[in-house]
PDB file of C-alpha atoms in Angstrom:
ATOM      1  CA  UNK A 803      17.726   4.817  32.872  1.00  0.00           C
ATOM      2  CA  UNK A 804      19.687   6.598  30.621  1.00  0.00           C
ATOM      3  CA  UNK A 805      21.652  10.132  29.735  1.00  0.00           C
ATOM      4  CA  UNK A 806      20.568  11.212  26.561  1.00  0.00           C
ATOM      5  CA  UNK A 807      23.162  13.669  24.308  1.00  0.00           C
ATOM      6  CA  UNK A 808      21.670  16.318  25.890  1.00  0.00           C
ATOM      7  CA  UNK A 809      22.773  15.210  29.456  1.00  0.00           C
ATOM      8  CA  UNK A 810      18.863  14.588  30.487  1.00  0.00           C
ATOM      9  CA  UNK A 811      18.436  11.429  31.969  1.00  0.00           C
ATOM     10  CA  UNK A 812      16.226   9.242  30.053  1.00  0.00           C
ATOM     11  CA  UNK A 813      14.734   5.705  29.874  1.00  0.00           C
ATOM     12  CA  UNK A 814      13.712   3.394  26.458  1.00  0.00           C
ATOM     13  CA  UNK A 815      10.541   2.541  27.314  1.00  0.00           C
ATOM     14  CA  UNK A 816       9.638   6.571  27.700  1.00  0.00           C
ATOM     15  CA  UNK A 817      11.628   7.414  24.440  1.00  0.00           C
ATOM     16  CA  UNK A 818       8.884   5.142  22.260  1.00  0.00           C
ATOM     17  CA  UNK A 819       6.550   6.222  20.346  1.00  0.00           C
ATOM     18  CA  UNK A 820       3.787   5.133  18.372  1.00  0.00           C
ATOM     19  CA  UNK A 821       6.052   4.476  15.607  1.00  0.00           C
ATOM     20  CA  UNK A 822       8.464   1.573  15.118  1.00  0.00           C
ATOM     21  CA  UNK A 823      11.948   2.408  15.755  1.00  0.00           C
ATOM     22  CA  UNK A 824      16.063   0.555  14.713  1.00  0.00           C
ATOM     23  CA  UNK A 825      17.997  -0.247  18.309  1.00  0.00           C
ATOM     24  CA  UNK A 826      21.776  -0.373  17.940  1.00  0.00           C
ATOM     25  CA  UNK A 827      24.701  -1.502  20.384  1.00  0.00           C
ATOM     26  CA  UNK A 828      27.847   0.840  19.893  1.00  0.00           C
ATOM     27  CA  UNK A 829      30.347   2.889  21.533  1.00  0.00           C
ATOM     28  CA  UNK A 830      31.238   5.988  20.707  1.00  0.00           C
ATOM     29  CA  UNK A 831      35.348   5.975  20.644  1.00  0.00           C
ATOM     30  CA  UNK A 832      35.123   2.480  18.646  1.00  0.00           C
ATOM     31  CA  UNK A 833      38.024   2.863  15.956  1.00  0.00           C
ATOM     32  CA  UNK A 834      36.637  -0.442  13.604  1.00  0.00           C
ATOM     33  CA  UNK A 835      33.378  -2.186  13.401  1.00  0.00           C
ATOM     34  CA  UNK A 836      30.566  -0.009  15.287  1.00  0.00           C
ATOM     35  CA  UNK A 837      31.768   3.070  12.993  1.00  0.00           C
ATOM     36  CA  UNK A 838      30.677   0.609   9.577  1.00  0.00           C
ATOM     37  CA  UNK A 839      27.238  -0.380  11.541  1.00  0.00           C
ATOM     38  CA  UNK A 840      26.243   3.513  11.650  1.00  0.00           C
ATOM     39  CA  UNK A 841      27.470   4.342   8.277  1.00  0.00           C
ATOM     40  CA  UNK A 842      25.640   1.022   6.778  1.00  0.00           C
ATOM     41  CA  UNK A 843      22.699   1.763   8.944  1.00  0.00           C
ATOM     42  CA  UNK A 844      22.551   5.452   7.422  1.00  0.00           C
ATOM     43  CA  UNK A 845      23.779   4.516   3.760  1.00  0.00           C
ATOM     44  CA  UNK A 846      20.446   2.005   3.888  1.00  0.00           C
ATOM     45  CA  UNK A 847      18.119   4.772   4.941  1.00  0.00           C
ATOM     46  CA  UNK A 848      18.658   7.415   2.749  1.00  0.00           C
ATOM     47  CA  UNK A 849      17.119   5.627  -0.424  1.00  0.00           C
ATOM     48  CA  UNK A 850      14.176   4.695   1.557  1.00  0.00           C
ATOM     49  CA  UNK A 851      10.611   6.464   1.219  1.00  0.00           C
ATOM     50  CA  UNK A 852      10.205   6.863   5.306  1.00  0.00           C
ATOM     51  CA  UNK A 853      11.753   9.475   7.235  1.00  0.00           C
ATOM     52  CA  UNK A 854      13.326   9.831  10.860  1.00  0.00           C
ATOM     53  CA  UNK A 855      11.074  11.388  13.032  1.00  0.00           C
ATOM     54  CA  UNK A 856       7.396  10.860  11.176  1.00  0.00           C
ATOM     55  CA  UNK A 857       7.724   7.236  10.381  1.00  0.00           C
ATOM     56  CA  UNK A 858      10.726   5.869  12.989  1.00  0.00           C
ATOM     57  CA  UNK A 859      13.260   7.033  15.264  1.00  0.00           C
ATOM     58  CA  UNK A 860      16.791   5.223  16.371  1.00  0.00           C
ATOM     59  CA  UNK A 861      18.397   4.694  19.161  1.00  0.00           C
ATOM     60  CA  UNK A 862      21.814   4.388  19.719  1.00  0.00           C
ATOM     61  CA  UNK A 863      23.258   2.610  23.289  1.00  0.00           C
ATOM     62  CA  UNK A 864      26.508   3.195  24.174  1.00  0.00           C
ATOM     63  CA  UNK A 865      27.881  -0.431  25.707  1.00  0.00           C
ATOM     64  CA  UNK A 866      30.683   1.856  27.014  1.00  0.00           C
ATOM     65  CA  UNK A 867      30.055   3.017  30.205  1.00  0.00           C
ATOM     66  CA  UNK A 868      32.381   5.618  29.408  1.00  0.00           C
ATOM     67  CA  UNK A 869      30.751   7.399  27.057  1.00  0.00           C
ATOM     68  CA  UNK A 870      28.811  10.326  28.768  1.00  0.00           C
ATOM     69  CA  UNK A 871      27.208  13.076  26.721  1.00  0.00           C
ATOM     70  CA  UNK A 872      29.484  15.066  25.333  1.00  0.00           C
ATOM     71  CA  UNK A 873      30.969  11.832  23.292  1.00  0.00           C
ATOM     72  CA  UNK A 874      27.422  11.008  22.156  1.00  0.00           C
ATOM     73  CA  UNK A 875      26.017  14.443  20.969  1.00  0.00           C
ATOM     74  CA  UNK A 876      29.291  14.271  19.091  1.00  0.00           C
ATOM     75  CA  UNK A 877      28.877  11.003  17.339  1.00  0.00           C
ATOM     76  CA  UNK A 878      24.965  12.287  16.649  1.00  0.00           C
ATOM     77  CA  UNK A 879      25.918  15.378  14.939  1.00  0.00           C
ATOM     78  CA  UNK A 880      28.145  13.451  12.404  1.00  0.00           C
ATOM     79  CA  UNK A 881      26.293  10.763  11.674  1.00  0.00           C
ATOM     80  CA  UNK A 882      22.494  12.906  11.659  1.00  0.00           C
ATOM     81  CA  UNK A 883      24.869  15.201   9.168  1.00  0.00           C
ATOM     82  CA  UNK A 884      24.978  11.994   7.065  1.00  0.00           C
ATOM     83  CA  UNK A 885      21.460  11.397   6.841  1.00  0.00           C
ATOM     84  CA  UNK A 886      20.984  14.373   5.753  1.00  0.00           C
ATOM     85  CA  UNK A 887      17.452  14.880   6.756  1.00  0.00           C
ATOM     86  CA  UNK A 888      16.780  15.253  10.173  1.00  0.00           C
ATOM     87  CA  UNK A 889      18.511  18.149  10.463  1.00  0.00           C
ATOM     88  CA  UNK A 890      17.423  18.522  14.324  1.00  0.00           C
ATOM     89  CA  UNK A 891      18.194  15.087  15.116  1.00  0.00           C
ATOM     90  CA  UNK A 892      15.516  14.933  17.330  1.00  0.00           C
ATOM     91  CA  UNK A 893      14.736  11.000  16.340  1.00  0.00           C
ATOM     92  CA  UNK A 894      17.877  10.216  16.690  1.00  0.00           C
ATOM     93  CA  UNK A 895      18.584   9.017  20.562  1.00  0.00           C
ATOM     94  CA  UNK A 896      22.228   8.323  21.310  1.00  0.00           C
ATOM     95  CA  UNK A 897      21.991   7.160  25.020  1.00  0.00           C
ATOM     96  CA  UNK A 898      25.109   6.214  27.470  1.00  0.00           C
ATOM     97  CA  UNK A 899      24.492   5.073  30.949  1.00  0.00           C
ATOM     98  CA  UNK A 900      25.903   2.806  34.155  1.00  0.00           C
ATOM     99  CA  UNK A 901      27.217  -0.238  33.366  1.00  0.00           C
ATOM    100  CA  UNK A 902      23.719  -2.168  35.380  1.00  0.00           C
ATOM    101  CA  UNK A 903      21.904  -0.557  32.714  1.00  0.00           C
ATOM    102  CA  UNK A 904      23.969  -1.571  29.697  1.00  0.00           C
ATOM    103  CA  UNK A 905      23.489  -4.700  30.784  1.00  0.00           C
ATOM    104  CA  UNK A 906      19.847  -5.375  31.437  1.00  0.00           C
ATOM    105  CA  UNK A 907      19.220  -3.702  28.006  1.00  0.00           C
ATOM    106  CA  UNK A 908      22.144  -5.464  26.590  1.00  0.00           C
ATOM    107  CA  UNK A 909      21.182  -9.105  27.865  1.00  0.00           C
ATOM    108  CA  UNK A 910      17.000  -8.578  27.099  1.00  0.00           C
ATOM    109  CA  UNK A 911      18.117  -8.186  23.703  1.00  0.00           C
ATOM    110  CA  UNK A 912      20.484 -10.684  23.626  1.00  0.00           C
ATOM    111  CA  UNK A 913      23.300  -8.573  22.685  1.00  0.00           C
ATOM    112  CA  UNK A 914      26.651  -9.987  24.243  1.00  0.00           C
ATOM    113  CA  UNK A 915      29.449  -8.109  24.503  1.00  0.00           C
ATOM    114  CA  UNK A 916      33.237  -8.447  26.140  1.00  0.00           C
ATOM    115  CA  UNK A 917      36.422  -6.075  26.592  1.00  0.00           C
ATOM    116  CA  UNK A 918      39.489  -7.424  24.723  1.00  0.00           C
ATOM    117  CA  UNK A 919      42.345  -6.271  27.515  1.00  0.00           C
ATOM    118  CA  UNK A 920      44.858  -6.720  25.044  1.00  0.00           C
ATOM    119  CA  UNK A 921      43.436  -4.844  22.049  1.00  0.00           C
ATOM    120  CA  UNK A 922      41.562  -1.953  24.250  1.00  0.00           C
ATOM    121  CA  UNK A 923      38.559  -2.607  22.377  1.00  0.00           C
ATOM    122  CA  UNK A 924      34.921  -4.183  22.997  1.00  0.00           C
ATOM    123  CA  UNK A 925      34.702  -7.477  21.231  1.00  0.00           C
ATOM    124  CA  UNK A 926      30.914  -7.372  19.754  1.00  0.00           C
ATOM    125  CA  UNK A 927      28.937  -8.753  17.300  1.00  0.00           C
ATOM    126  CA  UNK A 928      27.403  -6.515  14.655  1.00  0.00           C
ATOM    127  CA  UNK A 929      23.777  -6.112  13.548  1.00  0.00           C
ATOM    128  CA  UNK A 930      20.846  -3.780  14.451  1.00  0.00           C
ATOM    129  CA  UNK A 931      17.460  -4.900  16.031  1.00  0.00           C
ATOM    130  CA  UNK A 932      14.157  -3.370  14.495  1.00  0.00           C
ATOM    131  CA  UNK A 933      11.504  -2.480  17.442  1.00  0.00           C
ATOM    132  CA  UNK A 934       7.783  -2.440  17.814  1.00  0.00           C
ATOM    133  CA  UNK A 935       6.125   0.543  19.265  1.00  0.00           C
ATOM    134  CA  UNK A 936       6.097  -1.156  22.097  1.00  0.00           C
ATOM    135  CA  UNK A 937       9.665  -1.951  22.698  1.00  0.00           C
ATOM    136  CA  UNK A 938       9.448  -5.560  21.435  1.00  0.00           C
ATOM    137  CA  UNK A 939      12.075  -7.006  18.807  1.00  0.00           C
ATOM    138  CA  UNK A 940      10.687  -8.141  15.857  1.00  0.00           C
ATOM    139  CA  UNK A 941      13.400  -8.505  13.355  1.00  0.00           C
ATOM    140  CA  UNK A 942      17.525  -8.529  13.569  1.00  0.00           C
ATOM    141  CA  UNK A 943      18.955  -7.539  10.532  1.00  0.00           C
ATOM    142  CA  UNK A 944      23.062  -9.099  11.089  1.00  0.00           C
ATOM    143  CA  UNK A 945      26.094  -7.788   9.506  1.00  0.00           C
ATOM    144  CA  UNK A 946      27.363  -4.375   8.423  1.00  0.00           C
ATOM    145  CA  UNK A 947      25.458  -3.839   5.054  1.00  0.00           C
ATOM    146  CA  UNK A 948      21.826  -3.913   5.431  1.00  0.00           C
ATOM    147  CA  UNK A 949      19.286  -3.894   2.019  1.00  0.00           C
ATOM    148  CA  UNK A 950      17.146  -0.800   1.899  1.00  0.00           C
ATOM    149  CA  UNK A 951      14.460  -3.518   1.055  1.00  0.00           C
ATOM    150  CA  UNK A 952      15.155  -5.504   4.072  1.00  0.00           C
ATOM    151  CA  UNK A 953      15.099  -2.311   6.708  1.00  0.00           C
ATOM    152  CA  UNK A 954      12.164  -1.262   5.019  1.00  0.00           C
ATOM    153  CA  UNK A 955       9.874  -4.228   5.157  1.00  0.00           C
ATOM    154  CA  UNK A 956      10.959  -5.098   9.054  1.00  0.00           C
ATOM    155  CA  UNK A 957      10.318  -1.126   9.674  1.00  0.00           C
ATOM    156  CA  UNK A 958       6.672  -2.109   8.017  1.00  0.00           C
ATOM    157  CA  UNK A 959       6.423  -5.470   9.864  1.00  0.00           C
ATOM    158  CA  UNK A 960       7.234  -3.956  12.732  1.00  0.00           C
ATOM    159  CA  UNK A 961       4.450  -0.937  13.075  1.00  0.00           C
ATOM    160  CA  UNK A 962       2.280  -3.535  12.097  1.00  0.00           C
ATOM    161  CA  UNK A 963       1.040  -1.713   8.890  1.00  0.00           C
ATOM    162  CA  UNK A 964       0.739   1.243   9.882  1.00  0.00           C
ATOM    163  CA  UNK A 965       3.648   2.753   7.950  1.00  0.00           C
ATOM    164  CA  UNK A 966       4.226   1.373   3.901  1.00  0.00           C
ATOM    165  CA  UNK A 967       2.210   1.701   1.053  1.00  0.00           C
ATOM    166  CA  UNK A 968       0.183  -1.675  -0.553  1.00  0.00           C
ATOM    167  CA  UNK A 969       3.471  -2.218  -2.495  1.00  0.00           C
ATOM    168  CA  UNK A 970       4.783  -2.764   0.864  1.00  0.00           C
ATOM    169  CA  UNK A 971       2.349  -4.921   1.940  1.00  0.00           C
ATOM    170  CA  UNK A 972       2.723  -7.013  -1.884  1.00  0.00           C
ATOM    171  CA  UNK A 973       5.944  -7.272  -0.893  1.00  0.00           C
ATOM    172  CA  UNK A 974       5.427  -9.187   2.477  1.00  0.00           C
ATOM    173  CA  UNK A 975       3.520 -11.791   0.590  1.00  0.00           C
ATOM    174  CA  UNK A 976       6.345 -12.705  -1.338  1.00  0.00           C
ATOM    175  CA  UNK A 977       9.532 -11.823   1.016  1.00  0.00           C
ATOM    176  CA  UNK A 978       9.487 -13.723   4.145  1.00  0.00           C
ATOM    177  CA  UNK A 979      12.133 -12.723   6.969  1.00  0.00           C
ATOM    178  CA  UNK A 980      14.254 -15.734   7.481  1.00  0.00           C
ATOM    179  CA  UNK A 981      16.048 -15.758  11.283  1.00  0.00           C
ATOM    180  CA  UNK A 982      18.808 -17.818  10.291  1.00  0.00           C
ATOM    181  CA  UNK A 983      20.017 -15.069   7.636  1.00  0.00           C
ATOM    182  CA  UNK A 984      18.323 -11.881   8.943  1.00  0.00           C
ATOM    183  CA  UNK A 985      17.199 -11.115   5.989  1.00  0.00           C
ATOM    184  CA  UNK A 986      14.390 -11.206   3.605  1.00  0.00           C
ATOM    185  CA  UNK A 987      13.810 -14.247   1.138  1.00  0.00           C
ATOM    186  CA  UNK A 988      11.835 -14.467  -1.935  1.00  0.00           C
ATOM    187  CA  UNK A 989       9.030 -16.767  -1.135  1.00  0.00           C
ATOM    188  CA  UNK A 990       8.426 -19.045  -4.521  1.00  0.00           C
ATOM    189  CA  UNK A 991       4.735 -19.912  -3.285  1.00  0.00           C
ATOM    190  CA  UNK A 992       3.847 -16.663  -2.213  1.00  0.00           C
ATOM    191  CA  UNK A 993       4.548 -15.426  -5.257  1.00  0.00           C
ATOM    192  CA  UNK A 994       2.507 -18.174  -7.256  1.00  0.00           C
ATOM    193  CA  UNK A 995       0.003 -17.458  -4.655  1.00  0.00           C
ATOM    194  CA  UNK A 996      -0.191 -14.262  -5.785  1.00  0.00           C
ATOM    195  CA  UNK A 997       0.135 -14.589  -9.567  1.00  0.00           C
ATOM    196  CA  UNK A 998      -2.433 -17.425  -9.463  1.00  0.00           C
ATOM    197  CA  UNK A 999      -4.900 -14.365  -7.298  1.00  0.00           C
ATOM    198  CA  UNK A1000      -4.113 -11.709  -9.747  1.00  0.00           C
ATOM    199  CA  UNK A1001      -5.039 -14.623 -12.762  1.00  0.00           C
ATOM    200  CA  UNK A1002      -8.072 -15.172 -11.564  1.00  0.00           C
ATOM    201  CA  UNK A1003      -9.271 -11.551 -10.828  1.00  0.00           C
ATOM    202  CA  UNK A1004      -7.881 -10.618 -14.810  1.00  0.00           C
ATOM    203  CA  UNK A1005     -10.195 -13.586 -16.038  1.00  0.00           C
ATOM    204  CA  UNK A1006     -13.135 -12.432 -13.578  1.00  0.00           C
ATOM    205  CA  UNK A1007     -12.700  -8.711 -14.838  1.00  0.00           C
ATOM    206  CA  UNK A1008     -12.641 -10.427 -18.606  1.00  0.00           C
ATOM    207  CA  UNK A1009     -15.584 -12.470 -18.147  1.00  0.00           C
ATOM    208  CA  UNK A1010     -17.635  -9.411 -16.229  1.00  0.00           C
ATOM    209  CA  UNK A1011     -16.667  -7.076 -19.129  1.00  0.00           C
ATOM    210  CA  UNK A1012     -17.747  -9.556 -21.728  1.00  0.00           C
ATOM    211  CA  UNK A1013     -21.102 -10.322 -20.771  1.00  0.00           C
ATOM    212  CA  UNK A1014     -22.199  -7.130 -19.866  1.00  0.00           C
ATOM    213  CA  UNK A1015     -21.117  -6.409 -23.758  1.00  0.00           C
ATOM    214  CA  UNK A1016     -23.287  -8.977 -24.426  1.00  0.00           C
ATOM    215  CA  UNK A1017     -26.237  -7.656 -22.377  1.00  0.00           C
ATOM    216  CA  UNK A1018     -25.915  -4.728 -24.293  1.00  0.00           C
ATOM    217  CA  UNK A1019     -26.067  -6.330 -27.430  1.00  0.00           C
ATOM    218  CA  UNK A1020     -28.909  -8.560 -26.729  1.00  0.00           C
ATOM    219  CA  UNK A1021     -31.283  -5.235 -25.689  1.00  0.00           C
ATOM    220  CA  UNK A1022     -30.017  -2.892 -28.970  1.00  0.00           C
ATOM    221  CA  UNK A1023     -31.506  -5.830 -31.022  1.00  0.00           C
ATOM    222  CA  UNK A1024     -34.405  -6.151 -29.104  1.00  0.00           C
ATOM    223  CA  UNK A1025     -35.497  -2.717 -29.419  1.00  0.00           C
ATOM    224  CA  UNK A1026     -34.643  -2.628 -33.202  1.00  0.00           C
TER     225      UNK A1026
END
């Protein structure tokens, strides 16, 4: 269970939708790394053709049990002023809760985390996790700087179809999601799978179009 920016006490699992949503581990008075996370996170959704709210939502979990409300409705208002579309925010979660929480979210991701005593600062790695609708990971995109491409074909993966376009889908055939990288990969025989598909259907369509020409030439002369 959770406080939400609003002070209501919240869980996860409650907070999902029927839509896919991006997890991320931060903390609100973080003067370094989780700052770049949010503003790569946001600087990769903008371009995208999905919005907050109809297509995902995001959840950010304070690892800071610390941060209480007022520190998190904060740190939404600037960053859902970056986005610049969700103007309500209201798929944007920014959560803070008890440290037994942190960590059983925390460790069922996988996320580890430790306080440096001599810097004052959480020592963390730095990534976002893509979710199911139901709460499951299926993709972690690492780093700071995340592809638009890459957020948007986990977000796809992830609602198993049910958000995208068939470009999107195209695209899955020839970009596999590689673990060891978090990111997407052009797949070389996905691709010739594909070119060797679309071949085959242009020489169907060619051979279709021509004899049905010839059909048509064969009964003009035999009713002149």
């Amino acid at each position: 269970t959770f406080r939400d920016q609003t002070g209501a006490s919240v869980s996860l699992q409650d907070n999902l939708s029927d839509k896919p949503a991006v997890l991320v581990f931060s903390y609100f008075d973080c003067p370094m790394l989780c700052p770049l996370v949010l503003e790569g996170l946001v600087r990769s959704l903008k371009p995208l053709p999905f919005d907050a709210g109809s297509d995902f939502d995001v959840f950010v979990i304070s690892i800071d049990e610390r941060d209480g409300p007022e520190t998190a409705r904060k740190k939404q208002r600037e960053i859902v002023g970056r986005y610049g579309r969700d103007s309500s925010g209201v798929a944007w979660h920014f959560l803070t809760g008890e440290k037994s929480a942190i960590e059983e979210v925390t460790q069922s991701a996988g996320f580890t985390y430790a306080w440096d005593e001599a810097s004052k600062q959480y020592v963390h790695a730095s990534g976002i996790f893509i979710l199911t609708p139901r709460g499951e990971i299926a993709r972690v995109l690492y780093g700071i700087d995340y592809a638009p491409r890459d957020i948007r074909l986990a977000l796809v993966e992830a609602s198993a179809g049910t958000i995208g376009s068939a470009i999107d889908q195209v695209l899955l055939y020839c970009y596999h999601y590689n673990p060891l990288t978090g990111k997407y990969g052009f797949v070389i025989m996905g691709a010739l799978r594909l070119a060797g598909l679309s071949t085959v259907l242009a020489m169907a369509t060619y051979i279709i179009t021509m004899l049905r020409r010839e059909r048509r030439g064969s009964h003009k002369e035999a009713e002149a």
